[in-house]
CSV table of C-alpha atoms in Angstrom, one decimal:
chain,number,residue,atom,x,y,z
I,1,MET,CA,64.9,3.8,-185.0
I,2,SER,CA,65.0,4.6,-181.3
I,3,LYS,CA,66.2,7.3,-179.0
I,4,VAL,CA,68.6,6.6,-176.1
I,5,ALA,CA,69.7,8.7,-173.1
I,6,ILE,CA,73.3,7.9,-172.2
I,7,ILE,CA,74.4,9.1,-168.7
I,8,THR,CA,78.2,9.1,-168.6
I,9,ALA,CA,79.4,8.2,-165.0
I,10,ARG,CA,82.9,6.8,-164.6
I,11,LYS,CA,84.4,6.0,-161.2
I,12,GLY,CA,87.5,8.2,-161.3
I,13,SER,CA,87.2,11.7,-159.8
I,14,LYS,CA,90.2,13.3,-158.1
I,15,ARG,CA,88.9,16.8,-157.1
I,16,ILE,CA,85.6,15.5,-155.6
I,17,PRO,CA,85.9,11.8,-154.5
I,18,ASN,CA,83.0,9.6,-155.7
I,19,LYS,CA,81.6,12.8,-157.3
I,20,ASN,CA,79.0,11.0,-159.5
I,21,ILE,CA,77.2,9.4,-156.5
I,22,LYS,CA,78.0,12.0,-153.8
I,23,MET,CA,74.9,13.1,-151.9
I,24,PHE,CA,73.3,16.3,-153.3
I,25,LEU,CA,70.6,17.6,-151.1
I,26,GLY,CA,69.7,14.2,-149.8
I,27,SER,CA,70.1,12.1,-153.0
I,28,PRO,CA,73.0,10.7,-155.0
I,29,ILE,CA,73.6,13.4,-157.6
I,30,ILE,CA,73.3,11.0,-160.5
I,31,LYS,CA,69.7,10.4,-159.5
I,32,TYR,CA,68.7,13.9,-160.8
I,33,SER,CA,69.9,13.1,-164.3
I,34,ILE,CA,68.3,9.7,-164.4
I,35,THR,CA,65.0,10.9,-163.1
I,36,ALA,CA,64.9,13.8,-165.5
I,37,ALA,CA,65.6,11.5,-168.5
I,38,ILE,CA,63.0,9.0,-167.4
I,39,GLU,CA,60.3,11.6,-166.7
I,40,SER,CA,60.9,13.3,-170.0
I,41,GLY,CA,59.3,10.4,-171.7
I,42,VAL,CA,61.2,10.9,-175.0
I,43,PHE,CA,63.7,8.0,-174.7
I,44,ASP,CA,63.2,4.4,-175.5
I,45,GLU,CA,65.9,3.6,-172.9
I,46,VAL,CA,67.8,5.5,-170.2
I,47,MET,CA,71.2,3.9,-169.6
I,48,VAL,CA,74.3,4.6,-167.6
I,49,SER,CA,77.8,4.1,-169.1
I,50,THR,CA,80.1,3.3,-166.1
I,51,ASP,CA,83.1,1.3,-165.2
I,52,ASP,CA,82.0,0.9,-161.6
I,53,GLU,CA,79.7,-1.7,-160.1
I,54,GLY,CA,78.7,0.5,-157.3
I,55,ILE,CA,77.6,3.3,-159.6
I,56,ALA,CA,75.8,0.7,-161.7
I,57,THR,CA,73.9,-0.6,-158.7
I,58,ILE,CA,72.8,2.9,-157.7
I,59,ALA,CA,71.8,3.8,-161.3
I,60,LYS,CA,69.6,0.7,-161.5
I,61,SER,CA,67.9,1.5,-158.3
I,62,TYR,CA,66.6,4.7,-159.8
I,63,GLY,CA,65.4,3.0,-163.0
I,64,ALA,CA,68.3,3.3,-165.4
I,65,LYS,CA,69.7,0.4,-167.4
I,66,VAL,CA,73.3,-0.8,-167.4
I,67,PRO,CA,73.4,-3.3,-170.2
I,68,PHE,CA,77.2,-3.4,-170.3
I,69,MET,CA,80.1,-1.9,-168.6
I,70,ARG,CA,82.4,0.8,-170.0
I,71,SER,CA,85.8,-0.3,-171.4
I,72,GLU,CA,89.0,0.4,-169.6
I,73,LYS,CA,90.1,2.4,-172.6
I,74,ASN,CA,87.3,4.9,-172.1
I,75,SER,CA,87.5,5.1,-168.3
I,76,ASN,CA,90.7,7.1,-167.9
I,77,ASP,CA,91.2,10.8,-167.6
I,78,PHE,CA,91.9,11.3,-171.3
I,79,ALA,CA,88.7,9.7,-172.7
I,80,GLY,CA,86.4,12.4,-174.1
I,81,THR,CA,82.6,12.4,-173.9
I,82,ALA,CA,82.3,11.7,-177.6
I,83,ASP,CA,84.5,8.6,-177.3
I,84,VAL,CA,82.2,7.3,-174.6
I,85,LEU,CA,79.0,7.9,-176.6
I,86,ILE,CA,80.5,6.3,-179.7
I,87,GLU,CA,81.5,3.2,-177.6
I,88,VAL,CA,77.9,2.9,-176.3
I,89,ILE,CA,76.4,3.2,-179.8
I,90,GLU,CA,78.8,0.7,-181.2
I,91,SER,CA,78.1,-1.7,-178.3
I,92,TYR,CA,74.4,-1.5,-178.9
I,93,ALA,CA,75.0,-2.0,-182.7
I,94,SER,CA,76.9,-5.2,-181.9
I,95,MET,CA,73.8,-6.4,-180.1
I,96,GLY,CA,71.7,-5.6,-183.2
I,97,ILE,CA,70.2,-2.4,-181.7
I,98,ARG,CA,70.3,0.8,-183.7
I,99,HIS,CA,69.5,4.3,-182.6
I,100,GLU,CA,68.5,7.4,-184.6
I,101,SER,CA,69.4,9.9,-181.9
I,102,LEU,CA,70.8,10.1,-178.4
I,103,CYS,CA,71.2,12.4,-175.5
I,104,GLY,CA,74.5,12.3,-173.7
I,105,ILE,CA,73.8,13.5,-170.2
I,106,TYR,CA,76.3,14.3,-167.4
I,107,PRO,CA,75.7,12.7,-164.0
I,108,THR,CA,76.5,15.9,-162.1
I,109,ALA,CA,73.9,18.1,-163.7
I,110,PRO,CA,71.0,18.5,-161.2
I,111,PHE,CA,69.6,21.5,-163.1
I,112,ILE,CA,68.5,19.3,-166.0
I,113,THR,CA,64.7,19.0,-166.1
I,114,PRO,CA,62.4,16.7,-168.2
I,115,GLN,CA,61.2,19.9,-170.0
I,116,LYS,CA,64.7,20.8,-171.1
I,117,LEU,CA,65.4,17.4,-172.5
I,118,VAL,CA,62.1,17.4,-174.4
I,119,ALA,CA,62.9,20.9,-175.8
I,120,GLY,CA,66.4,19.7,-176.8
I,121,MET,CA,65.2,16.5,-178.5
I,122,ASN,CA,62.4,18.4,-180.3
I,123,LEU,CA,64.7,21.1,-181.6
I,124,LEU,CA,67.1,18.4,-182.8
I,125,GLN,CA,64.3,16.7,-184.7
I,126,GLU,CA,62.6,19.9,-186.1
I,127,SER,CA,65.8,21.7,-187.1
I,128,HIS,CA,67.6,18.8,-188.6
I,129,ALA,CA,70.7,19.9,-186.6
I,130,ASP,CA,73.6,17.6,-185.8
I,131,VAL,CA,73.7,18.7,-182.1
I,132,VAL,CA,71.6,20.7,-179.6
I,133,LEU,CA,73.1,21.7,-176.3
I,134,PRO,CA,72.4,24.1,-173.4
I,135,VAL,CA,74.5,27.3,-173.4
I,136,VAL,CA,74.8,30.2,-171.0
I,137,ARG,CA,75.9,33.7,-171.6
I,138,PHE,CA,79.1,35.0,-170.1
I,139,SER,CA,78.2,37.5,-167.4
I,140,TYR,CA,81.2,39.7,-168.4
I,141,PRO,CA,82.2,40.6,-172.0
I,142,ILE,CA,85.0,38.2,-173.0
I,143,GLN,CA,86.3,41.0,-175.3
I,144,ARG,CA,87.5,42.8,-172.2
I,145,SER,CA,89.1,39.8,-170.5
I,146,LEU,CA,92.5,39.9,-168.9
I,147,LYS,CA,95.6,37.7,-169.0
I,148,ARG,CA,98.4,37.4,-166.5
I,149,ILE,CA,101.9,38.1,-167.5
I,150,GLU,CA,104.1,37.3,-164.6
I,151,GLU,CA,103.1,39.9,-161.9
I,152,ARG,CA,101.0,42.0,-164.3
I,153,VAL,CA,97.7,41.8,-166.1
I,154,GLU,CA,97.0,42.9,-169.6
I,155,MET,CA,93.9,42.9,-171.9
I,156,PHE,CA,93.7,40.2,-174.5
I,157,TRP,CA,92.1,42.7,-176.8
I,158,PRO,CA,93.2,46.2,-175.7
I,159,GLU,CA,91.3,47.7,-178.7
I,160,ASN,CA,88.1,47.1,-176.7
I,161,TYR,CA,89.2,49.2,-173.7
I,162,HIS,CA,86.9,52.1,-174.6
I,163,ALA,CA,84.1,50.0,-175.9
I,164,ARG,CA,80.8,50.0,-174.1
I,165,SER,CA,79.7,46.6,-172.7
I,166,GLN,CA,76.4,46.8,-174.4
I,167,ASP,CA,78.1,47.4,-177.8
I,168,LEU,CA,80.1,44.1,-177.6
I,169,GLU,CA,78.7,40.9,-179.0
I,170,PRO,CA,77.4,38.5,-176.4
I,171,ALA,CA,79.4,35.3,-175.9
I,172,TYR,CA,78.2,32.0,-174.6
I,173,HIS,CA,79.7,28.8,-173.2
I,174,ASP,CA,78.6,25.2,-173.0
I,175,ALA,CA,76.5,24.7,-169.9
I,176,GLY,CA,78.0,21.2,-169.3
I,177,GLN,CA,74.6,19.5,-168.9
I,178,PHE,CA,73.6,17.4,-172.0
I,179,TYR,CA,74.0,17.0,-175.8
I,180,CYS,CA,71.1,15.9,-178.0
I,181,ILE,CA,72.8,14.3,-181.0
I,182,LYS,CA,71.9,12.7,-184.3
I,183,VAL,CA,73.7,9.3,-184.2
I,184,ASN,CA,74.7,9.4,-187.9
I,185,SER,CA,76.4,12.8,-187.4
I,186,LEU,CA,78.3,11.6,-184.3
I,187,MET,CA,79.6,8.5,-186.1
I,188,LYS,CA,80.7,10.6,-189.0
I,189,GLU,CA,82.3,13.6,-187.3
I,190,ARG,CA,83.2,11.9,-184.0
I,191,LYS,CA,83.0,15.0,-181.9
I,192,LEU,CA,80.4,17.0,-179.9
I,193,PHE,CA,80.6,20.3,-181.7
I,194,MET,CA,79.6,19.6,-185.3
I,195,SER,CA,78.8,21.3,-188.5
I,196,ASP,CA,75.3,22.3,-187.4
I,197,THR,CA,75.2,22.9,-183.6
I,198,ARG,CA,72.2,24.6,-182.1
I,199,PRO,CA,71.8,26.2,-178.7
I,200,LEU,CA,69.3,26.1,-175.9
I,201,VAL,CA,70.0,29.3,-173.9
I,202,MET,CA,69.9,28.9,-170.1
I,203,SER,CA,69.9,31.4,-167.2
I,204,GLU,CA,72.9,31.6,-165.0
I,205,LEU,CA,70.7,30.3,-162.1
I,206,GLU,CA,70.2,27.1,-164.1
I,207,VAL,CA,73.8,26.4,-164.7
I,208,GLN,CA,76.8,25.5,-162.4
I,209,ASP,CA,80.0,23.8,-163.2
I,210,ILE,CA,80.8,21.4,-160.4
I,211,ASP,CA,84.6,20.9,-160.3
I,212,ASN,CA,85.3,21.4,-156.6
I,213,GLU,CA,83.7,21.6,-153.2
I,214,ASP,CA,82.9,25.4,-153.5
I,215,ASP,CA,81.1,24.6,-156.8
I,216,TRP,CA,79.1,21.9,-155.1
I,217,LYS,CA,77.9,24.3,-152.4
I,218,LEU,CA,76.9,26.9,-155.0
I,219,ALA,CA,75.0,24.3,-156.9
I,220,GLU,CA,73.1,23.3,-153.8
I,221,ILE,CA,72.3,26.9,-153.1
I,222,LYS,CA,71.0,27.6,-156.6
I,223,TYR,CA,69.0,24.4,-156.7
I,224,SER,CA,67.4,25.2,-153.4
I,225,PHE,CA,66.5,28.7,-154.5
I,226,LEU,CA,65.0,27.5,-157.8
I,227,HIS,CA,63.0,24.6,-156.5
I,228,HIS,CA,62.1,25.7,-153.0
I,229,GLY,CA,62.4,29.5,-153.0
I,230,ARG,CA,65.0,29.5,-150.3
I,231,ILE,CA,68.7,29.4,-149.7
């Protein structure tokens, strides 16, 4: 039973046009995910799920496989990552190819390294978890977060007004980079957060959501600092 890396890269992107192949510090951003997956050495195949021939061509040029194109059903704004991964696994199964585990990787995640992918897949195997994913700690206690009510702001949990930050339980969020998953668990639960989900804790310097142009610039600054020691 083999391991497959599935990089999910559809064409549509409204906030950043051609986001998945936009140049990031000199290379199409999807190249970073493909290269990390290949160099990790833990996958029998590194493939890209896409609905776009242009993305497919670029992906192949960096060593990824595109054995089939993504369906129209899973190429719209409402298709979730789990839906795409399930479609890939089912498409391989129809070809007689079975997988024990997979790693769903986002194409706009340049902070992924081969070492992180190895760590995630090893933890998945050793812990017998359903899913392993990178997480990052919220920099500010969510227990003291605010909500807007018309022109005012109020605390979600006013009982925490006098609490010291160090006394509040740390909270984390999905880093939005990759998911190491047991295939049987995915096909059974059909979602990314499952019964036994384990974390890989990342530094804020290693994580950046890229949803708009400002996010893109921040990601380039962080990457340059981490890899070249300069901004």
